[in-house]
C-alpha cells in the first residue's frame, strides 16, 4: 500500500510517498481503509522535527504522519466486537512514535480511538472532526464551567476555535469570540454572543468592556497566553493548547494544558452532533495523497478556514 512518511526531518519536501506492507490489526485493534485524512499543524511539527527536539518523540527510521482519519473498517483484530468490516468510521491516531499514520491507504487504530462516522456526511468533511473536535471538547471539559457561565474563545474562526464556540454554546455558555474582523459573521453564526476583533490592541481590556468582571474561563485556541489571561476573572479557568503557550496562573486562575487524546465515546457524541447539523465541519480544500507536501506548504501560509484533507 502507499503511505506518506518522514525519514529525515525537514520542510514539506521531507514527506515521502512510499510503498509498504499493509498493516495487520492486532488484539483490540481495527484496520481502516482510509478515505480521507485531515492535515493539521501537529503533522507539520512532526515532519519538521520540532516535536522530537522538544522531547515529545524519538528519532526513528521511518515516522508516520497524520492523526485524523475517516474511512471504512477493513478488518478487526481479536476482542473487537463494536466494529465490523464495511462500517464507516472516524478516528484519531494520537501516537507520535509510529511507522505509519493516517496519511496512508490503510491505518490500524485501537478500537477505543474510533467512532461511527457521522451519518449523511461525506468522508472528506468527516475527516476534519476527530483531532480538532476532541481538542475543543476536552478543553471545555477541563474548564468545568456551569451553564450560563462566560467563556472567551481566541482563534474562534480556526478549526479548534470554531468547534469550541459551537460546543460552548450547546452547553449553554455565553461566548466571547476573538477573531479577525472579516470572521465576525462566521463566529456569530457558530453561536458567539459577543465579538472582539483580534486587532484590538489590548485583548483583556476589549473583553472586559463586554464582560466587566472578566470571563469565567477561556479556551486559548490562538495561543495568546498571558495576553488573554487578563480577560479571565480572578479564580477563573484558562485552557491552553499544548505547545508551551500556557501562562502562569495569576490571581488564582486555574491554568490547564490541553493534550488531546483519543476518546471513542466522546468522538461518537461529536459525530452525532455533526450528523444532526449542530456541529459545522469545514473543509478548506482537498488534495491527493501524493501531494501531501503541497498541502503542508499551503498550511504553512496560514489563513485557512477549515482543514485541508488528503484523499488516498
PDB file of C-alpha atoms in Angstrom, residues 190-302:
ATOM      1  CA  UNK A 190     -21.452  29.443  15.269  1.00  0.00           C
ATOM      2  CA  UNK A 191     -23.015  30.741  18.473  1.00  0.00           C
ATOM      3  CA  UNK A 192     -20.844  33.589  19.773  1.00  0.00           C
ATOM      4  CA  UNK A 193     -22.777  36.187  21.797  1.00  0.00           C
ATOM      5  CA  UNK A 194     -20.011  38.811  21.727  1.00  0.00           C
ATOM      6  CA  UNK A 195     -17.225  39.528  19.240  1.00  0.00           C
ATOM      7  CA  UNK A 196     -13.771  41.068  19.737  1.00  0.00           C
ATOM      8  CA  UNK A 197     -11.543  41.736  16.691  1.00  0.00           C
ATOM      9  CA  UNK A 198      -8.064  40.304  17.024  1.00  0.00           C
ATOM     10  CA  UNK A 199      -6.695  43.712  16.054  1.00  0.00           C
ATOM     11  CA  UNK A 200      -7.765  45.031  19.455  1.00  0.00           C
ATOM     12  CA  UNK A 201      -4.581  46.383  20.999  1.00  0.00           C
ATOM     13  CA  UNK A 202      -5.427  45.128  24.487  1.00  0.00           C
ATOM     14  CA  UNK A 203      -7.385  41.887  24.310  1.00  0.00           C
ATOM     15  CA  UNK A 204      -8.140  41.776  28.013  1.00  0.00           C
ATOM     16  CA  UNK A 205      -9.448  45.352  28.057  1.00  0.00           C
ATOM     17  CA  UNK A 206     -11.592  44.745  24.967  1.00  0.00           C
ATOM     18  CA  UNK A 207     -13.154  41.644  26.529  1.00  0.00           C
ATOM     19  CA  UNK A 208     -13.785  43.428  29.824  1.00  0.00           C
ATOM     20  CA  UNK A 209     -15.677  46.160  28.002  1.00  0.00           C
ATOM     21  CA  UNK A 210     -18.190  43.421  27.206  1.00  0.00           C
ATOM     22  CA  UNK A 211     -17.882  41.411  30.441  1.00  0.00           C
ATOM     23  CA  UNK A 212     -16.643  43.928  33.051  1.00  0.00           C
ATOM     24  CA  UNK A 213     -15.890  41.395  35.784  1.00  0.00           C
ATOM     25  CA  UNK A 214     -13.944  39.177  33.380  1.00  0.00           C
ATOM     26  CA  UNK A 215     -14.991  35.914  31.753  1.00  0.00           C
ATOM     27  CA  UNK A 216     -15.280  32.767  33.848  1.00  0.00           C
ATOM     28  CA  UNK A 217     -12.990  30.808  31.554  1.00  0.00           C
ATOM     29  CA  UNK A 218     -11.036  30.868  28.304  1.00  0.00           C
ATOM     30  CA  UNK A 219     -10.113  28.446  25.542  1.00  0.00           C
ATOM     31  CA  UNK A 220      -6.928  29.904  24.108  1.00  0.00           C
ATOM     32  CA  UNK A 221      -7.014  28.329  20.654  1.00  0.00           C
ATOM     33  CA  UNK A 222      -4.861  31.168  19.249  1.00  0.00           C
ATOM     34  CA  UNK A 223      -2.171  30.561  21.889  1.00  0.00           C
ATOM     35  CA  UNK A 224      -2.112  34.191  23.076  1.00  0.00           C
ATOM     36  CA  UNK A 225      -1.072  33.180  26.559  1.00  0.00           C
ATOM     37  CA  UNK A 226      -0.793  35.987  29.063  1.00  0.00           C
ATOM     38  CA  UNK A 227      -2.418  38.462  26.660  1.00  0.00           C
ATOM     39  CA  UNK A 228      -5.681  36.535  27.025  1.00  0.00           C
ATOM     40  CA  UNK A 229      -5.267  35.650  30.696  1.00  0.00           C
ATOM     41  CA  UNK A 230      -6.158  39.178  31.745  1.00  0.00           C
ATOM     42  CA  UNK A 231      -9.646  38.714  30.324  1.00  0.00           C
ATOM     43  CA  UNK A 232     -10.376  35.979  32.879  1.00  0.00           C
ATOM     44  CA  UNK A 233     -11.783  36.847  36.302  1.00  0.00           C
ATOM     45  CA  UNK A 234      -9.880  36.002  39.455  1.00  0.00           C
ATOM     46  CA  UNK A 235     -10.086  32.281  40.321  1.00  0.00           C
ATOM     47  CA  UNK A 236     -11.458  31.542  36.860  1.00  0.00           C
ATOM     48  CA  UNK A 237     -10.091  28.883  34.484  1.00  0.00           C
ATOM     49  CA  UNK A 238      -7.853  29.030  31.419  1.00  0.00           C
ATOM     50  CA  UNK A 239      -7.297  26.227  28.896  1.00  0.00           C
ATOM     51  CA  UNK A 240      -4.025  26.475  26.974  1.00  0.00           C
ATOM     52  CA  UNK A 241      -3.499  24.278  23.944  1.00  0.00           C
ATOM     53  CA  UNK A 242      -0.424  22.057  24.064  1.00  0.00           C
ATOM     54  CA  UNK A 243       2.670  23.773  22.819  1.00  0.00           C
ATOM     55  CA  UNK A 244       4.163  25.856  25.613  1.00  0.00           C
ATOM     56  CA  UNK A 245       1.680  28.757  25.475  1.00  0.00           C
ATOM     57  CA  UNK A 246       0.348  28.315  28.993  1.00  0.00           C
ATOM     58  CA  UNK A 247       0.699  31.415  31.215  1.00  0.00           C
ATOM     59  CA  UNK A 248       1.315  31.472  34.960  1.00  0.00           C
ATOM     60  CA  UNK A 249      -1.972  31.204  36.862  1.00  0.00           C
ATOM     61  CA  UNK A 250      -2.057  34.730  38.265  1.00  0.00           C
ATOM     62  CA  UNK A 251      -4.943  35.839  40.511  1.00  0.00           C
ATOM     63  CA  UNK A 252      -5.723  32.261  41.431  1.00  0.00           C
ATOM     64  CA  UNK A 253      -6.690  31.370  37.868  1.00  0.00           C
ATOM     65  CA  UNK A 254      -6.595  27.631  37.266  1.00  0.00           C
ATOM     66  CA  UNK A 255      -4.485  27.059  34.133  1.00  0.00           C
ATOM     67  CA  UNK A 256      -4.851  23.699  32.386  1.00  0.00           C
ATOM     68  CA  UNK A 257      -2.890  22.447  29.403  1.00  0.00           C
ATOM     69  CA  UNK A 258      -4.892  20.511  26.832  1.00  0.00           C
ATOM     70  CA  UNK A 259      -3.003  17.482  25.496  1.00  0.00           C
ATOM     71  CA  UNK A 260      -5.625  15.851  23.313  1.00  0.00           C
ATOM     72  CA  UNK A 261      -6.109  12.115  23.489  1.00  0.00           C
ATOM     73  CA  UNK A 262      -8.216   9.617  21.565  1.00  0.00           C
ATOM     74  CA  UNK A 263     -11.645   9.072  23.127  1.00  0.00           C
ATOM     75  CA  UNK A 264     -14.076   6.910  21.193  1.00  0.00           C
ATOM     76  CA  UNK A 265     -17.206   7.682  23.268  1.00  0.00           C
ATOM     77  CA  UNK A 266     -16.580  11.453  23.125  1.00  0.00           C
ATOM     78  CA  UNK A 267     -15.900  11.220  19.396  1.00  0.00           C
ATOM     79  CA  UNK A 268     -19.161   9.316  18.946  1.00  0.00           C
ATOM     80  CA  UNK A 269     -21.032  12.172  20.630  1.00  0.00           C
ATOM     81  CA  UNK A 270     -19.325  14.697  18.362  1.00  0.00           C
ATOM     82  CA  UNK A 271     -20.162  12.536  15.352  1.00  0.00           C
ATOM     83  CA  UNK A 272     -23.837  12.523  16.344  1.00  0.00           C
ATOM     84  CA  UNK A 273     -23.825  16.336  16.666  1.00  0.00           C
ATOM     85  CA  UNK A 274     -22.301  16.635  13.202  1.00  0.00           C
ATOM     86  CA  UNK A 275     -24.883  14.241  11.772  1.00  0.00           C
ATOM     87  CA  UNK A 276     -27.651  16.382  13.289  1.00  0.00           C
ATOM     88  CA  UNK A 277     -26.186  19.531  11.767  1.00  0.00           C
ATOM     89  CA  UNK A 278     -25.366  21.016  15.171  1.00  0.00           C
ATOM     90  CA  UNK A 279     -21.611  20.915  14.577  1.00  0.00           C
ATOM     91  CA  UNK A 280     -20.153  22.551  11.471  1.00  0.00           C
ATOM     92  CA  UNK A 281     -17.455  20.667   9.554  1.00  0.00           C
ATOM     93  CA  UNK A 282     -15.323  22.966   7.392  1.00  0.00           C
ATOM     94  CA  UNK A 283     -13.058  21.859   4.550  1.00  0.00           C
ATOM     95  CA  UNK A 284     -10.504  24.301   3.162  1.00  0.00           C
ATOM     96  CA  UNK A 285      -9.633  22.069   0.219  1.00  0.00           C
ATOM     97  CA  UNK A 286      -8.710  18.547  -0.863  1.00  0.00           C
ATOM     98  CA  UNK A 287      -5.569  17.109  -2.430  1.00  0.00           C
ATOM     99  CA  UNK A 288      -4.469  13.605  -3.414  1.00  0.00           C
ATOM    100  CA  UNK A 289      -2.189  11.735  -1.030  1.00  0.00           C
ATOM    101  CA  UNK A 290       0.769  12.148  -3.398  1.00  0.00           C
ATOM    102  CA  UNK A 291       0.524  15.937  -2.918  1.00  0.00           C
ATOM    103  CA  UNK A 292       0.973  15.896   0.853  1.00  0.00           C
ATOM    104  CA  UNK A 293       3.966  18.235   0.535  1.00  0.00           C
ATOM    105  CA  UNK A 294       1.835  20.747  -1.323  1.00  0.00           C
ATOM    106  CA  UNK A 295      -0.781  20.528   1.442  1.00  0.00           C
ATOM    107  CA  UNK A 296       1.884  21.292   4.055  1.00  0.00           C
ATOM    108  CA  UNK A 297       3.125  24.249   2.019  1.00  0.00           C
ATOM    109  CA  UNK A 298      -0.416  25.646   1.938  1.00  0.00           C
ATOM    110  CA  UNK A 299      -0.888  25.004   5.660  1.00  0.00           C
ATOM    111  CA  UNK A 300       2.290  26.954   6.408  1.00  0.00           C
ATOM    112  CA  UNK A 301       0.951  30.028   4.622  1.00  0.00           C
ATOM    113  CA  UNK A 302      -1.912  30.228   7.124  1.00  0.00           C
TER     114      UNK A 302
END
